[in-house]
Structure formats: structure tokens, C-alpha cells
Amino acid sequence: MNRRTLYSWSGLGLLAVAFLAFMVVNSYLLRGWRVDLTEGNLYTVSEGSRNIIESIEEPINLYFFYSDKATRGLTSLRDYAQRVRELLEEFEIHGNGKINLHVIDPEPFSEQEDRAADFGLQGIPLEAGGREVYFGLAGTNALDSRQIIPFFQPDKEAFLEYDVSKLIYRLANPEKPVIGLLSDLEINGGFDVQARQQKPAWMVIEQLREDFEIRELEPDMTEIGEDVDLLLVVHPKVIADSAFFAIDQYVLNGGHAVVFVDPFSDRDQPGGMQDPMALPGRSSEMPQLFKAWGVEMPVEKVLADAGAALMVSVGQQVVRHLGLIGFPRELINGDDVITGGLETVNVSSSGVLRPIEGHTTQITPLLQSSEYAMLIDKGRLDYLPNPEVLQRDFVPDGEQYLVAARISGQAKSAFPDGYEGTENPLKEADNINVILVADTDILSDRLWVRVEEFFGSRIATPWADNGSFLFNAIDNLSGSEDLIGLRTRGTFHRPFTVVADLKRRAEDRFRDSEKRLTAQLQELESKLNELNQAGENVIALSEEQRQELERFQQEKLKIRRELRDVQHNLEKDIEQLGTMLKIFNIGFVPLLISVIALVVALRRKHGSRALKPASEGAPS
């Protein structure tokens, strides 16, 4: 072996030793050092989470159950599991010994799998009769209190940090938060006079009782106790000014509130032997407080939305109810932790919220109508046997109306002169936290959950996300300020709005044709009734009447062809749009990359030719 070869192998050996030494130093001495170069800092724990971690007094154990062996081959799930584990490791590092992370692979029929089931984690089967996959988190504190995330859903990655921070916050603060409930509806249950039996509470209240202490407040209260962690106001129809003042001071003092008002509450029905004319109306509002918070609600108007209206059965027909609205994901704020994971939220005869000019608060939309909406008089909803009549004179104005919002920021008191008998009332606050919803029926069972009796127990089967909307709002506001302000991580949802607009235009054309056909049918039936009243034999029609019927049949066939053309054109437009996208993705993008590569190659070749004479003329 010559000297040059010896030096080469010695150099490679020294490089290998240096590399191993660097890895050891990086693993032990620089373990807590991180550089996050991702867009949106996906692997950086936010300031709010760090504050929650610093508030931990007793050690917390986190158990990350992930079926590593069972998910081999599931690339996307394994990638997400790696991101979850790295985030949990970041929490452990920032915990400085207060957070102990345990990573467990619960193999089938093992003690680890029994432990995961004991915590209440959900095992998801990969296939029918196949093994179950665990992908959840359990946490315990020094008092053996438990909190879990049953399964990390990849489509909710944007709220991963929030969910983990909330779990840690609940473990660090194990006592049940207190919710102060103020309502003029029997949301917390009551007595049915006619049936002479107790009415159960609404399902949202029953489920809240599992994690919160519900304390009913009096409508003539003068203050709200400091131990109330959150205020829940539902349909404040008949409450005293002293209660409004108490709410005002509670919010200014840093208290958090979730408020549901309604211009026309379906559940506010007169009962018993009371005179309906002697009762207050079915609307509720808080004008003085809303003005101080920077919004208003037109109490005589309700929202009608053809773009998000639900279908209802009327006799043998299924018609669209413009006042019964189901907000799809496209109309729900996906960037807020309260509404980000929701798919659909239903409301009925809801009002709208409007910002007041010159307001100092920050108004963040949570639920908004489509552009195919308008406001109608709430009186049109009284005694409505057929919702189809709401489509008469319906002309959408192109405005998106606000139905639910988060109110934050600087606000002044609604009682600048205070209230009788009070001393040193608060005049303003730098930051308030309130959720406002212009509908109370959103909480009623009929709009989101199916409840069945099963051996004395009430079994709830949700079919909409109304309950999750309230639970998320209360979870968010009943925590610390750090939990409320916790940002969401990146989201990649891109709704295909072009196809939705095509379908909406086709439906509008279908509705116009349908109305024209219905009008012609009514006109023919009116003429036949006239013949009946005249005592003539309808079967033996005159030649003129036969011609009229034939003309109607021809017109009917023509309209049916138009309806088929509408559907055909809709499908044709969608196919053309899809073809254009395929051409762009398959043909144009590779062609563009090829052109760029060719230009770069030509520039390099030209540059090398320009340098060649200079190199040839250089002295040797």
C-alpha cells in the first residue's frame, strides 16, 4: 500500500470518527436545540402552550399509544404519527421534568393494549375482522385524574397543539369549572304541566354536566360570583337591568361569556293555561350590551338562505325551507379552534349580527350565510304550514350575513354612569372574550341529535355538529387566556367552490322552470273547476278544450326537455372544467418545467462559451 492510499484511508477514518463524535454531541449536549424552518412553524410550541406548561405544579405523565408495527405500509398515517410524536417531545423538553412522555406500541392481546382500552382510547380496525390500530394520548396527574385524546384524526391536524395543550391544562387544573347558566328557556329541564311529569334537560346541558358544574343564575341577580369560570346566556327574554349590569361587569372584569339570542325562537312556546297574547314575544336581545360590544341584531328580521337551506317533508312533498339553514364547511370559519373541525351546523329562524360603525372590538366571524341570502320579516314564520311560500318574492342580495362571531378586544361599559347601589364600577377593559350567536334553536335537540330511551338511559346520536360548536366554545373560553389565544397550525383545505356555483346556477334555473309549470297546472285546474261548477261533463270536452289540453301537454314536454338540458349542461360544464384541470396539471406544468430547464441549460452553455476565449488567452 503506497503512502497516498494510506493517507486517503486515514482521512476517511478520521472523517467517520468526527461524524460519530458530532452525532454524540448533537444527541446529548444539543438535545434541546431546535430550528423550525417549516411554513407556519409547525414544530414550534407557541407562547400560550409554554405558559400553560410553566404553570404545572405537579408532574404529569403522558402516554402516547401508537400501533407502530400494525401501521407499516400506511405512509400518510405514519408521517402524521411522527409529527405528533415530535410535538409531544417538544412539550416534554419545555416541561423541564414536569412532563414525562411514554411512547407505547399496544400490540394485540398485550398488557399495553389492555391499558390503552382501560384509558378509554379507541382502537380503529384497519379492515373487517383485522387488527385494531391505536393512535391516541392519555394523561394522568398526581391525583390520578385522567384526560384522553381517543384518536388523533389527521384531518384535524390544524388543532393538534390546541388539543394537547387543553389536555395538559385540564390535568394541571383538575377541578370542574363552574358554568353560570342564565336562560328563559327550559334548557335545564322543567315540569310539563299537561303531561304532569318532569321534562329532561336539553342534551347539550346533559353532556356539559359530565365535565362542568352547572349553576343556574337568577334573572334579577346583581352580581356574578368570582368562582364562575364562564357565563352561558340563552334567550335572555325577561331579565332585570341589574342582571344586564352584572353581565357587563363580569365581562369587563375578565369573565368569558357565550351568548345565544334570537329574534324568533322556535322553542319559546307558550304552555299551560297561559294567555299567549299576555306573554312577551318570542324574541330576545341585549341591545345595551351588544352596543358596548360593537354589534347589533335587527330583532324584526330573520335570515333566509337559499344557498344553505335544508330540505323538509311537507305531506308527500320534500321542499326547501329557507329559514332552516345548515351551514356547510365552506360557510364555517375553519381557522378558529371553536369551528375549525366542524362539518355542518344547523340553525332555525336565526337572526344576524351587524358590526356597529366605529366599534373598538375585534369581530371574528364563526358562521356566515351564503351569498344567496336575504333578510325577511319574522312575521312570515308565524303559522307556516308550507315553507315553500318563503320562496315567493325571494331575491338574494349577494350579502353574506353574520350569524355567530367571536368578540374580543377593547370595550367600554354599557353602563357608563354605573348602576344604583354600586360602588366603583368598571368603565372599560382592554380585552373581552365573548361568543355571540343570533339563534337559540341551534341548541335544541331536534337540530343536531337523535335521543332514544334505552333501559332508563338517554342515548344520544349526533347527526350535526351543533353540540360540538357549544362544547368547543365552552372548552375554549373556560380555559386560561393562553388556551383561548392559542393559534391553530397550518390547514390545507381548499373547497372546490367553482363546481358548487355551477350547481347553484343550475338549481336556480330548475326552480324557475318548476314554478312556471306549477302555475300552469294551477291555471288548468282552475278552469276544470269552473267547468264542474257549471255542471258540464268534464270528460266530454269540447274541441277548443282538447286543443288547450294538448297545448299544455306540449308545453309540459318542452319544459321537461329544458330541465334535462339544464342537467346536461351542468354535467358538461363540470366535465369541461375537469378536462381543463387535467390538461393544466398533466400537460402545461411539465411543459413549463421543461422550458425553464431548457432556458437554464442554454444560459449555462452560452456562459461557458463566453468564458472559453478568455481561458485560452490566459498565460500558462
Coordinates of C-alpha atoms in Angstrom, one line a residue:
M1 CA 0.0 0.0 0.0
N2 CA 1.6 3.3 -1.1
R3 CA 1.6 6.4 1.1
R4 CA -1.1 8.2 -0.9
T5 CA -3.6 5.4 -0.4
L6 CA -2.7 5.2 3.3
Y7 CA -3.4 8.9 3.7
S8 CA -6.7 8.5 1.9
W9 CA -8.0 5.7 4.1
S10 CA -6.7 7.5 7.2
G11 CA -8.6 10.6 6.1
L12 CA -11.8 8.7 5.6
G13 CA -11.4 7.1 9.1
L14 CA -10.9 10.5 10.7
L15 CA -14.0 11.8 8.9
A16 CA -16.0 8.8 10.2
V17 CA -14.8 9.4 13.8
A18 CA -15.5 13.1 13.5
F19 CA -19.0 12.4 12.2
L20 CA -19.8 10.0 15.1
A21 CA -18.4 12.5 17.6
F22 CA -20.7 15.2 16.1
M23 CA -23.7 12.9 16.4
V24 CA -23.0 12.2 20.0
V25 CA -22.5 15.8 20.8
N26 CA -25.7 16.7 19.0
S27 CA -27.7 14.0 20.7
Y28 CA -26.7 14.8 24.3
L29 CA -25.2 18.3 24.5
L30 CA -27.5 20.0 22.0
R31 CA -30.7 17.9 22.6
G32 CA -32.9 20.9 23.4
W33 CA -31.8 22.9 20.4
R34 CA -34.3 23.1 17.6
V35 CA -34.5 25.1 14.3
D36 CA -38.0 25.1 12.7
L37 CA -37.8 26.1 9.0
T38 CA -41.4 24.9 8.1
E39 CA -44.0 27.4 6.9
G40 CA -46.1 28.4 9.9
N41 CA -43.6 26.9 12.4
L42 CA -45.5 23.6 12.5
Y43 CA -43.0 22.1 15.0
T44 CA -42.6 25.1 17.3
V45 CA -44.6 25.2 20.6
S46 CA -46.4 28.5 20.8
E47 CA -46.1 31.0 23.7
G48 CA -49.5 30.1 25.0
S49 CA -48.6 26.4 25.3
R50 CA -45.3 27.3 27.0
N51 CA -47.2 29.4 29.6
I52 CA -49.5 26.5 30.3
I53 CA -46.5 24.2 30.7
E54 CA -44.8 26.6 33.1
S55 CA -48.0 26.7 35.3
I56 CA -47.8 23.0 36.0
E57 CA -47.1 22.4 39.7
E58 CA -47.1 18.6 39.9
P59 CA -45.6 16.2 37.4
I60 CA -47.8 15.0 34.5
N61 CA -47.5 11.7 32.7
L62 CA -48.4 11.5 29.0
Y63 CA -48.9 8.1 27.4
F64 CA -48.7 8.1 23.6
F65 CA -50.3 4.9 22.3
Y66 CA -49.4 4.2 18.7
S67 CA -49.6 0.9 16.9
D68 CA -46.3 1.2 15.1
K69 CA -46.0 -2.4 13.8
A70 CA -49.6 -2.6 12.7
T71 CA -49.4 0.5 10.5
R72 CA -46.4 -0.5 8.4
G73 CA -47.3 0.4 4.8
L74 CA -49.7 3.2 5.8
T75 CA -47.3 6.0 4.8
S76 CA -49.6 9.0 5.4
L77 CA -50.7 7.8 8.9
R78 CA -47.1 7.1 9.9
D79 CA -46.0 10.5 8.7
Y80 CA -48.7 12.2 10.8
A81 CA -47.8 9.9 13.8
Q82 CA -44.2 11.1 13.5
R83 CA -45.3 14.7 13.6
V84 CA -47.5 14.0 16.7
R85 CA -44.6 12.3 18.5
E86 CA -42.2 15.2 17.7
L87 CA -44.7 17.7 19.0
L88 CA -45.1 15.7 22.2
E89 CA -41.4 15.5 22.6
E90 CA -41.3 19.3 22.3
F91 CA -43.8 19.6 25.2
E92 CA -41.6 17.2 27.2
I93 CA -38.5 19.3 26.6
H94 CA -40.2 22.5 27.6
G95 CA -41.6 20.8 30.7
N96 CA -38.2 20.6 32.3
G97 CA -39.1 17.4 34.2
K98 CA -42.8 18.3 34.8
I99 CA -44.0 16.3 31.7
N100 CA -43.0 12.7 31.3
L101 CA -43.7 11.2 27.9
H102 CA -44.1 7.4 27.5
V103 CA -44.4 6.0 23.9
I104 CA -46.2 2.7 23.8
D105 CA -46.9 0.3 21.0
P106 CA -50.0 -1.7 22.1
E107 CA -49.6 -4.9 20.3
P108 CA -52.6 -7.3 20.0
F109 CA -53.5 -9.2 23.2
S110 CA -50.8 -7.5 25.2
E111 CA -50.9 -5.7 28.5
Q112 CA -50.3 -2.4 26.7
E113 CA -53.4 -3.0 24.6
D114 CA -55.4 -3.6 27.8
R115 CA -54.0 -0.5 29.3
A116 CA -55.0 1.6 26.2
A117 CA -58.5 0.2 26.4
D118 CA -58.6 0.9 30.2
F119 CA -57.8 4.6 29.5
G120 CA -60.7 4.7 27.0
L121 CA -58.7 5.1 23.8
Q122 CA -60.3 4.0 20.6
G123 CA -58.9 1.2 18.5
I124 CA -59.8 1.6 14.8
P125 CA -59.9 -1.6 12.7
L126 CA -57.8 -1.4 9.5
E127 CA -60.2 -3.8 7.8
A128 CA -63.2 -6.0 8.6
G129 CA -62.0 -8.6 11.1
G130 CA -58.5 -7.2 11.1
R131 CA -56.4 -5.9 14.0
E132 CA -57.1 -2.6 15.6
V133 CA -54.9 0.4 15.4
Y134 CA -54.4 2.7 18.4
F135 CA -53.3 6.3 17.9
G136 CA -54.2 8.4 20.9
L137 CA -53.0 10.1 24.0
A138 CA -53.7 9.6 27.7
G139 CA -52.6 11.8 30.6
T140 CA -52.5 11.5 34.4
N141 CA -51.6 13.8 37.2
A142 CA -50.5 13.4 40.8
L143 CA -54.2 12.9 41.8
D144 CA -54.7 10.1 39.3
S145 CA -57.1 12.3 37.3
R146 CA -57.3 11.3 33.6
Q147 CA -57.7 13.1 30.3
I148 CA -57.5 11.5 26.9
I149 CA -57.5 12.2 23.2
P150 CA -59.2 9.0 21.9
F151 CA -57.7 9.1 18.4
F152 CA -55.6 11.7 16.6
Q153 CA -57.6 12.4 13.4
P154 CA -55.3 13.5 10.5
D155 CA -57.9 15.9 9.2
K156 CA -57.8 17.9 12.5
E157 CA -54.0 18.4 12.4
A158 CA -54.5 22.2 12.5
F159 CA -55.7 21.8 16.1
L160 CA -53.1 19.3 17.3
E161 CA -51.3 21.7 19.5
Y162 CA -54.5 23.1 21.0
D163 CA -55.9 19.7 21.8
V164 CA -52.6 18.6 23.5
S165 CA -52.4 21.9 25.4
K166 CA -56.0 21.6 26.5
L167 CA -55.3 18.1 27.9
I168 CA -52.4 19.3 29.9
Y169 CA -54.3 22.3 31.2
R170 CA -57.1 20.1 32.4
L171 CA -54.6 17.8 34.2
A172 CA -52.9 20.8 35.8
N173 CA -56.4 22.2 36.8
P174 CA -58.4 19.1 37.7
E175 CA -61.4 20.8 39.5
K176 CA -64.6 21.1 37.4
P177 CA -65.1 24.6 36.0
V178 CA -68.3 26.3 37.0
I179 CA -70.7 27.5 34.3
G180 CA -73.2 30.1 35.3
L181 CA -76.4 29.5 33.3
L182 CA -79.0 32.3 32.7
S183 CA -81.9 31.3 30.4
D184 CA -85.6 32.0 29.8
L185 CA -85.9 28.6 28.1
E186 CA -86.3 25.3 30.0
I187 CA -82.9 24.3 28.7
N188 CA -82.0 22.8 32.1
G189 CA -85.3 20.8 32.3
G190 CA -88.6 21.7 33.8
F191 CA -92.1 20.4 34.6
D192 CA -94.6 19.6 31.9
V193 CA -98.0 20.8 33.2
Q194 CA -100.1 19.0 30.7
A195 CA -98.2 15.6 30.9
R196 CA -97.7 16.1 34.7
Q197 CA -94.1 14.9 34.5
Q198 CA -90.6 16.2 34.6
K199 CA -89.1 17.3 31.3
P200 CA -85.4 16.3 30.8
A201 CA -82.7 18.9 30.2
W202 CA -81.6 19.5 26.6
M203 CA -78.9 17.2 25.5
V204 CA -76.2 19.9 25.4
I205 CA -76.8 20.6 29.1
E206 CA -76.7 16.9 30.0
Q207 CA -73.4 16.4 28.3
L208 CA -71.9 19.6 29.8
R209 CA -72.7 18.3 33.3
E210 CA -70.2 15.5 32.7
D211 CA -67.3 17.9 32.7
F212 CA -68.7 21.1 34.3
E213 CA -70.7 22.2 37.3
I214 CA -73.9 24.0 36.0
R215 CA -75.1 26.7 38.3
E216 CA -78.4 28.4 37.4
L217 CA -78.4 32.2 37.9
E218 CA -81.4 34.4 38.8
P219 CA -82.8 36.8 36.3
D220 CA -82.7 39.6 38.9
M221 CA -79.2 39.0 40.1
T222 CA -77.0 41.9 40.9
E223 CA -73.6 40.2 40.6
I224 CA -71.9 37.1 39.3
G225 CA -69.6 35.2 41.7
E226 CA -65.9 35.2 41.2
D227 CA -65.9 31.4 41.2
V228 CA -68.0 31.3 38.0
D229 CA -65.5 30.4 35.2
L230 CA -67.8 31.0 32.3
L231 CA -71.2 32.6 31.7
L232 CA -73.8 30.9 29.4
V233 CA -76.7 33.1 28.4
V234 CA -79.5 31.5 26.4
H235 CA -82.6 33.6 25.3
P236 CA -82.5 36.4 27.9
K237 CA -86.0 37.5 27.2
V238 CA -87.2 38.7 30.7
I239 CA -84.3 39.7 32.9
A240 CA -83.8 42.7 35.1
D241 CA -81.4 45.6 34.3
S242 CA -79.4 44.6 37.3
A243 CA -78.7 41.3 35.6
F244 CA -77.5 43.1 32.5
F245 CA -75.3 45.2 34.6
A246 CA -73.9 42.1 36.3
I247 CA -73.1 40.6 32.9
D248 CA -71.5 43.8 31.8
Q249 CA -69.2 44.0 34.8
Y250 CA -68.4 40.3 34.7
V251 CA -67.2 40.5 31.1
L252 CA -65.2 43.7 31.7
N253 CA -63.5 42.1 34.7
G254 CA -62.1 39.3 32.5
G255 CA -65.0 36.9 32.6
H256 CA -65.9 34.9 29.5
A257 CA -69.4 34.6 28.1
V258 CA -71.2 32.5 25.4
V259 CA -74.5 34.3 24.5
F260 CA -77.4 33.0 22.4
V261 CA -80.1 35.4 21.4
D262 CA -82.9 35.0 18.9
P263 CA -85.4 37.2 17.0
F264 CA -87.8 34.2 16.7
S265 CA -87.2 31.2 19.0
D266 CA -89.0 28.1 17.9
R267 CA -88.7 26.6 21.3
D268 CA -90.2 29.6 23.1
Q269 CA -93.7 28.3 23.0
P270 CA -96.5 29.4 25.4
G271 CA -97.6 26.5 27.6
G272 CA -100.2 25.5 30.1
M273 CA -103.3 27.7 30.5
Q274 CA -101.5 31.0 30.0
D275 CA -102.8 33.5 27.5
P276 CA -100.4 33.7 24.6
M277 CA -101.4 37.4 24.0
A278 CA -100.3 38.3 27.5
L279 CA -96.9 36.7 27.2
P280 CA -93.8 38.5 25.9
G281 CA -92.8 37.9 22.4
R282 CA -90.6 35.0 21.2
S283 CA -87.5 37.2 20.7
S284 CA -84.6 38.0 23.0
E285 CA -82.0 40.7 22.7
M286 CA -79.4 42.6 24.7
P287 CA -79.2 45.9 22.9
Q288 CA -77.3 47.9 25.5
L289 CA -74.6 45.2 25.9
F290 CA -74.4 44.5 22.2
K291 CA -73.8 48.2 21.5
A292 CA -71.0 48.2 24.0
W293 CA -69.5 45.1 22.4
G294 CA -69.7 46.7 18.9
V295 CA -72.6 44.7 17.3
E296 CA -76.4 44.9 16.8
M297 CA -79.1 42.4 15.9
P298 CA -82.2 43.6 13.9
V299 CA -84.9 42.0 16.1
E300 CA -87.7 42.1 13.5
K301 CA -85.8 40.3 10.8
V302 CA -84.7 36.6 10.3
L303 CA -82.3 35.1 7.8
A304 CA -83.5 33.3 4.7
D305 CA -80.7 31.5 2.8
A306 CA -81.3 29.5 -0.4
G307 CA -77.7 28.6 -0.7
A308 CA -77.7 26.6 2.6
A309 CA -81.4 25.9 3.2
L310 CA -82.3 22.4 4.4
M311 CA -85.0 20.1 2.9
V312 CA -88.1 19.2 4.9
S313 CA -91.0 17.0 4.3
V314 CA -94.5 18.6 3.9
G315 CA -97.1 15.9 3.4
Q316 CA -95.9 13.9 0.4
Q317 CA -93.5 16.5 -0.8
V318 CA -89.9 17.4 0.1
V319 CA -89.4 21.2 -0.1
R320 CA -86.6 23.6 0.7
H321 CA -87.1 25.6 3.9
L322 CA -85.3 29.0 3.5
G323 CA -85.5 29.7 7.3
L324 CA -84.0 26.3 8.3
I325 CA -80.3 26.6 7.4
G326 CA -77.5 24.1 7.5
F327 CA -74.1 25.8 7.4
P328 CA -71.7 23.5 5.4
R329 CA -67.9 23.6 6.0
E330 CA -67.5 26.3 3.4
L331 CA -69.5 28.8 5.5
I332 CA -67.9 27.8 8.8
N333 CA -64.6 29.5 9.9
G334 CA -62.0 26.8 9.6
D335 CA -59.3 28.9 11.2
D336 CA -60.8 29.2 14.6
V337 CA -60.4 26.4 17.2
I338 CA -64.1 26.5 18.0
T339 CA -65.4 25.9 14.5
G340 CA -62.3 24.5 12.7
G341 CA -63.2 20.8 12.8
L342 CA -67.0 21.2 12.2
E343 CA -68.7 19.8 9.1
T344 CA -72.3 21.2 9.4
V345 CA -74.1 23.4 11.9
N346 CA -77.9 23.9 11.7
V347 CA -80.0 26.9 12.8
S348 CA -83.7 27.8 12.5
S349 CA -85.2 31.2 12.1
S350 CA -81.9 32.8 13.1
G351 CA -81.1 36.5 13.3
V352 CA -78.0 38.2 12.0
L353 CA -75.3 40.3 13.7
R354 CA -74.0 43.5 12.3
P355 CA -70.9 45.5 13.3
I356 CA -71.6 49.0 14.6
E357 CA -69.7 51.8 12.9
G358 CA -66.8 52.9 15.0
H359 CA -66.6 49.8 17.2
T360 CA -63.4 49.2 19.0
T361 CA -63.8 45.4 19.4
Q362 CA -62.5 42.8 17.0
I363 CA -65.3 40.7 15.4
T364 CA -64.2 37.3 14.1
P365 CA -66.9 35.5 12.0
L366 CA -67.7 31.9 13.0
L367 CA -70.8 31.2 11.0
Q368 CA -71.8 33.2 7.9
S369 CA -74.6 32.8 5.3
S370 CA -74.0 32.2 1.7
E371 CA -74.4 34.9 -0.9
Y372 CA -77.8 33.6 -1.9
A373 CA -79.4 35.1 1.2
M374 CA -81.6 38.0 2.3
L375 CA -83.5 39.2 5.4
I376 CA -87.2 38.7 5.7
D377 CA -89.8 39.8 8.3
K378 CA -90.0 37.3 11.1
G379 CA -93.9 37.5 11.0
R380 CA -93.7 35.4 7.9
L381 CA -92.7 32.4 10.0
D382 CA -95.9 32.5 12.1
Y383 CA -98.3 29.8 11.2
L384 CA -96.2 28.5 8.3
P385 CA -97.9 25.3 7.0
N386 CA -95.8 25.1 3.9
P387 CA -92.2 26.6 3.9
E388 CA -92.4 26.7 0.1
V389 CA -94.2 30.1 0.4
L390 CA -91.0 31.7 1.6
Q391 CA -89.6 31.3 -1.9
R392 CA -92.2 33.9 -3.1
D393 CA -90.5 37.3 -3.6
F394 CA -87.2 35.8 -2.5
V395 CA -84.4 37.9 -4.1
P396 CA -80.9 37.2 -2.7
D397 CA -79.0 40.5 -2.2
G398 CA -75.5 39.0 -2.5
E399 CA -74.5 39.8 1.1
Q400 CA -73.0 37.3 3.5
Y401 CA -74.8 37.7 6.8
L402 CA -73.0 37.1 10.2
V403 CA -74.8 34.6 12.4
A404 CA -72.2 33.7 15.0
A405 CA -69.0 35.6 16.0
R406 CA -66.2 35.9 18.5
I407 CA -65.9 39.3 20.1
S408 CA -62.6 40.4 21.6
G409 CA -60.5 43.5 22.1
Q410 CA -61.2 46.8 23.8
A411 CA -64.7 47.6 25.1
K412 CA -66.4 50.1 27.3
S413 CA -69.2 49.6 29.8
A414 CA -72.8 49.6 28.7
F415 CA -73.5 51.5 32.0
P416 CA -71.1 54.5 31.9
D417 CA -72.9 56.0 34.9
G418 CA -72.9 52.8 36.9
Y419 CA -76.0 51.2 38.4
E420 CA -77.9 52.1 41.6
G421 CA -76.2 50.9 44.7
T422 CA -72.9 50.0 43.1
E423 CA -69.5 51.5 44.0
N424 CA -66.5 51.9 41.7
P425 CA -67.9 50.0 38.7
L426 CA -65.6 49.1 35.8
K427 CA -65.7 51.6 32.9
E428 CA -63.8 49.7 30.3
A429 CA -61.5 46.8 29.6
D430 CA -58.5 46.3 27.3
N431 CA -59.7 42.8 26.2
I432 CA -63.0 41.0 26.4
N433 CA -63.8 37.4 25.3
V434 CA -67.4 36.7 24.2
I435 CA -69.1 34.3 21.7
L436 CA -72.3 35.7 20.2
V437 CA -74.9 33.6 18.3
A438 CA -78.0 35.0 16.8
D439 CA -80.0 31.8 17.3
T440 CA -81.2 29.7 20.3
D441 CA -82.7 26.8 18.4
I442 CA -79.2 25.8 17.5
L443 CA -79.0 24.2 20.9
S444 CA -82.3 22.3 20.7
D445 CA -82.2 18.5 20.2
R446 CA -84.2 18.5 17.0
L447 CA -81.5 20.3 15.0
W448 CA -78.5 18.1 15.8
V449 CA -79.1 14.9 17.8
R450 CA -81.3 11.9 17.9
V451 CA -82.2 10.9 21.5
E452 CA -83.5 7.4 22.4
E453 CA -84.5 5.8 25.6
F454 CA -82.7 2.6 26.4
F455 CA -83.4 0.9 29.7
G456 CA -83.8 4.2 31.6
S457 CA -80.8 5.9 29.9
R458 CA -80.9 8.5 27.2
I459 CA -78.7 7.6 24.3
A460 CA -77.6 10.5 22.1
T461 CA -76.7 10.0 18.4
P462 CA -75.5 13.3 16.9
W463 CA -76.1 13.9 13.2
A464 CA -74.9 17.5 13.1
D465 CA -72.1 19.5 14.9
N466 CA -74.3 21.9 16.9
G467 CA -73.3 20.3 20.2
S468 CA -69.6 20.3 19.3
F469 CA -70.0 24.0 18.5
L470 CA -71.1 24.7 22.1
F471 CA -68.7 22.3 23.7
N472 CA -65.7 23.7 21.8
A473 CA -66.8 27.3 22.7
I474 CA -67.0 26.4 26.4
D475 CA -63.8 24.4 26.4
N476 CA -62.1 27.3 24.7
L477 CA -63.4 30.1 26.9
S478 CA -63.4 28.2 30.3
G479 CA -59.6 27.7 30.0
S480 CA -56.9 30.2 30.5
E481 CA -56.1 33.2 28.4
D482 CA -53.2 31.3 26.9
L483 CA -55.6 28.5 25.8
I484 CA -58.0 31.0 24.3
G485 CA -55.3 32.7 22.3
L486 CA -53.6 29.5 21.1
R487 CA -53.1 29.7 17.4
T488 CA -54.0 26.9 15.0
R489 CA -51.5 25.2 12.9
G490 CA -51.5 25.1 9.1
T491 CA -54.5 23.8 7.3
F492 CA -54.7 22.6 3.7
H493 CA -58.4 22.5 3.0
R494 CA -59.3 24.0 -0.4
P495 CA -63.0 23.9 -1.1
F496 CA -64.0 23.4 -4.8
T497 CA -66.3 26.4 -5.0
V498 CA -66.5 26.6 -8.8
V499 CA -68.5 23.3 -9.0
A500 CA -70.8 24.5 -6.2
D501 CA -71.5 27.7 -8.1
L502 CA -72.3 25.8 -11.3
K503 CA -74.7 23.5 -9.4
R504 CA -76.4 26.6 -7.7
R505 CA -77.0 28.3 -11.0
A506 CA -78.5 25.2 -12.5
E507 CA -80.7 24.8 -9.5
D508 CA -81.9 28.4 -9.8
R509 CA -82.9 27.7 -13.5
F510 CA -84.6 24.5 -12.4
R511 CA -86.6 26.4 -9.7
D512 CA -87.8 29.0 -12.3
S513 CA -89.0 26.3 -14.7
E514 CA -90.7 24.4 -11.8
K515 CA -92.6 27.5 -10.8
R516 CA -93.8 28.1 -14.3
L517 CA -95.0 24.5 -14.7
T518 CA -96.8 24.7 -11.3
A519 CA -98.5 27.9 -12.3
Q520 CA -99.8 26.3 -15.5
L521 CA -101.1 23.3 -13.6
Q522 CA -102.9 25.6 -11.2
E523 CA -104.4 27.5 -14.1
L524 CA -105.7 24.3 -15.8
E525 CA -107.2 23.0 -12.5
S526 CA -109.0 26.3 -12.0
K527 CA -110.5 26.1 -15.5
L528 CA -111.6 22.5 -14.8
N529 CA -113.2 23.5 -11.5
E530 CA -115.2 26.2 -13.4
L531 CA -116.5 23.5 -15.8
N532 CA -117.5 21.4 -12.8
Q533 CA -119.4 24.3 -11.2
A534 CA -121.2 24.8 -14.5
G535 CA -122.4 21.2 -14.3
E536 CA -120.8 20.2 -17.5
N537 CA -119.3 16.7 -18.2
V538 CA -115.5 17.2 -17.8
I539 CA -114.8 14.0 -19.7
A540 CA -116.7 15.2 -22.8
L541 CA -114.5 18.2 -23.6
S542 CA -115.1 20.5 -26.5
E543 CA -112.6 20.7 -29.4
E544 CA -111.3 24.0 -28.1
Q545 CA -110.8 22.5 -24.6
R546 CA -109.0 19.5 -26.1
Q547 CA -106.7 21.8 -28.1
E548 CA -106.0 23.7 -24.9
L549 CA -105.1 20.5 -23.1
E550 CA -102.9 19.4 -26.0
R551 CA -101.1 22.8 -25.9
F552 CA -100.5 22.3 -22.2
Q553 CA -99.1 18.8 -22.7
Q554 CA -96.8 20.1 -25.4
E555 CA -95.6 22.9 -23.1
K556 CA -95.1 20.4 -20.3
L557 CA -92.9 18.2 -22.5
K558 CA -91.0 21.3 -23.6
I559 CA -90.3 22.2 -20.0
R560 CA -89.1 18.7 -19.2
R561 CA -86.7 18.9 -22.1
E562 CA -85.4 22.2 -20.7
L563 CA -84.9 20.6 -17.3
R564 CA -82.9 17.8 -19.0
D565 CA -80.9 20.3 -20.9
V566 CA -80.1 22.2 -17.6
Q567 CA -78.8 19.0 -16.0
H568 CA -76.9 18.0 -19.2
N569 CA -75.3 21.5 -19.4
L570 CA -74.3 21.3 -15.7
E571 CA -72.6 18.0 -16.2
K572 CA -71.0 19.3 -19.4
D573 CA -69.6 22.4 -17.7
I574 CA -68.2 20.3 -14.8
E575 CA -66.6 17.8 -17.3
Q576 CA -65.0 20.7 -19.3
L577 CA -63.7 22.2 -16.0
G578 CA -62.2 18.8 -15.1
T579 CA -60.6 18.4 -18.5
M580 CA -59.0 21.8 -18.3
L581 CA -57.5 21.0 -14.9
K582 CA -56.2 17.7 -16.2
I583 CA -54.6 19.4 -19.2
F584 CA -53.1 22.0 -16.9
N585 CA -51.7 19.5 -14.4
I586 CA -50.6 16.8 -16.9
G587 CA -49.5 18.9 -19.9
F588 CA -48.9 22.5 -19.1
V589 CA -47.0 22.2 -15.8
P590 CA -44.4 19.6 -17.1
L591 CA -44.1 21.7 -20.3
L592 CA -43.4 24.8 -18.2
I593 CA -40.8 23.0 -16.2
S594 CA -39.1 21.7 -19.4
V595 CA -39.0 25.1 -20.9
I596 CA -37.4 26.5 -17.7
A597 CA -34.8 23.7 -17.7
L598 CA -34.0 24.3 -21.4
V599 CA -33.6 28.0 -20.8
V600 CA -31.2 27.4 -17.8
A601 CA -29.2 24.8 -19.9
L602 CA -28.9 27.3 -22.8
R603 CA -27.7 30.1 -20.5
R604 CA -25.1 27.8 -18.9
K605 CA -23.9 26.7 -22.4
H606 CA -23.7 30.3 -23.6
G607 CA -21.8 31.3 -20.4
S608 CA -19.3 28.5 -20.9
R609 CA -18.7 29.6 -24.5
A610 CA -18.2 33.2 -23.4
L611 CA -15.5 32.1 -20.9
K612 CA -13.6 29.8 -23.3
P613 CA -11.7 32.5 -25.2
A614 CA -10.6 34.2 -22.0
S615 CA -9.3 30.9 -20.7
E616 CA -7.4 30.2 -23.9
G617 CA -5.8 33.6 -23.9
A618 CA -4.7 33.3 -20.3
P619 CA -0.9 32.9 -19.6
S620 CA 0.2 29.4 -18.7

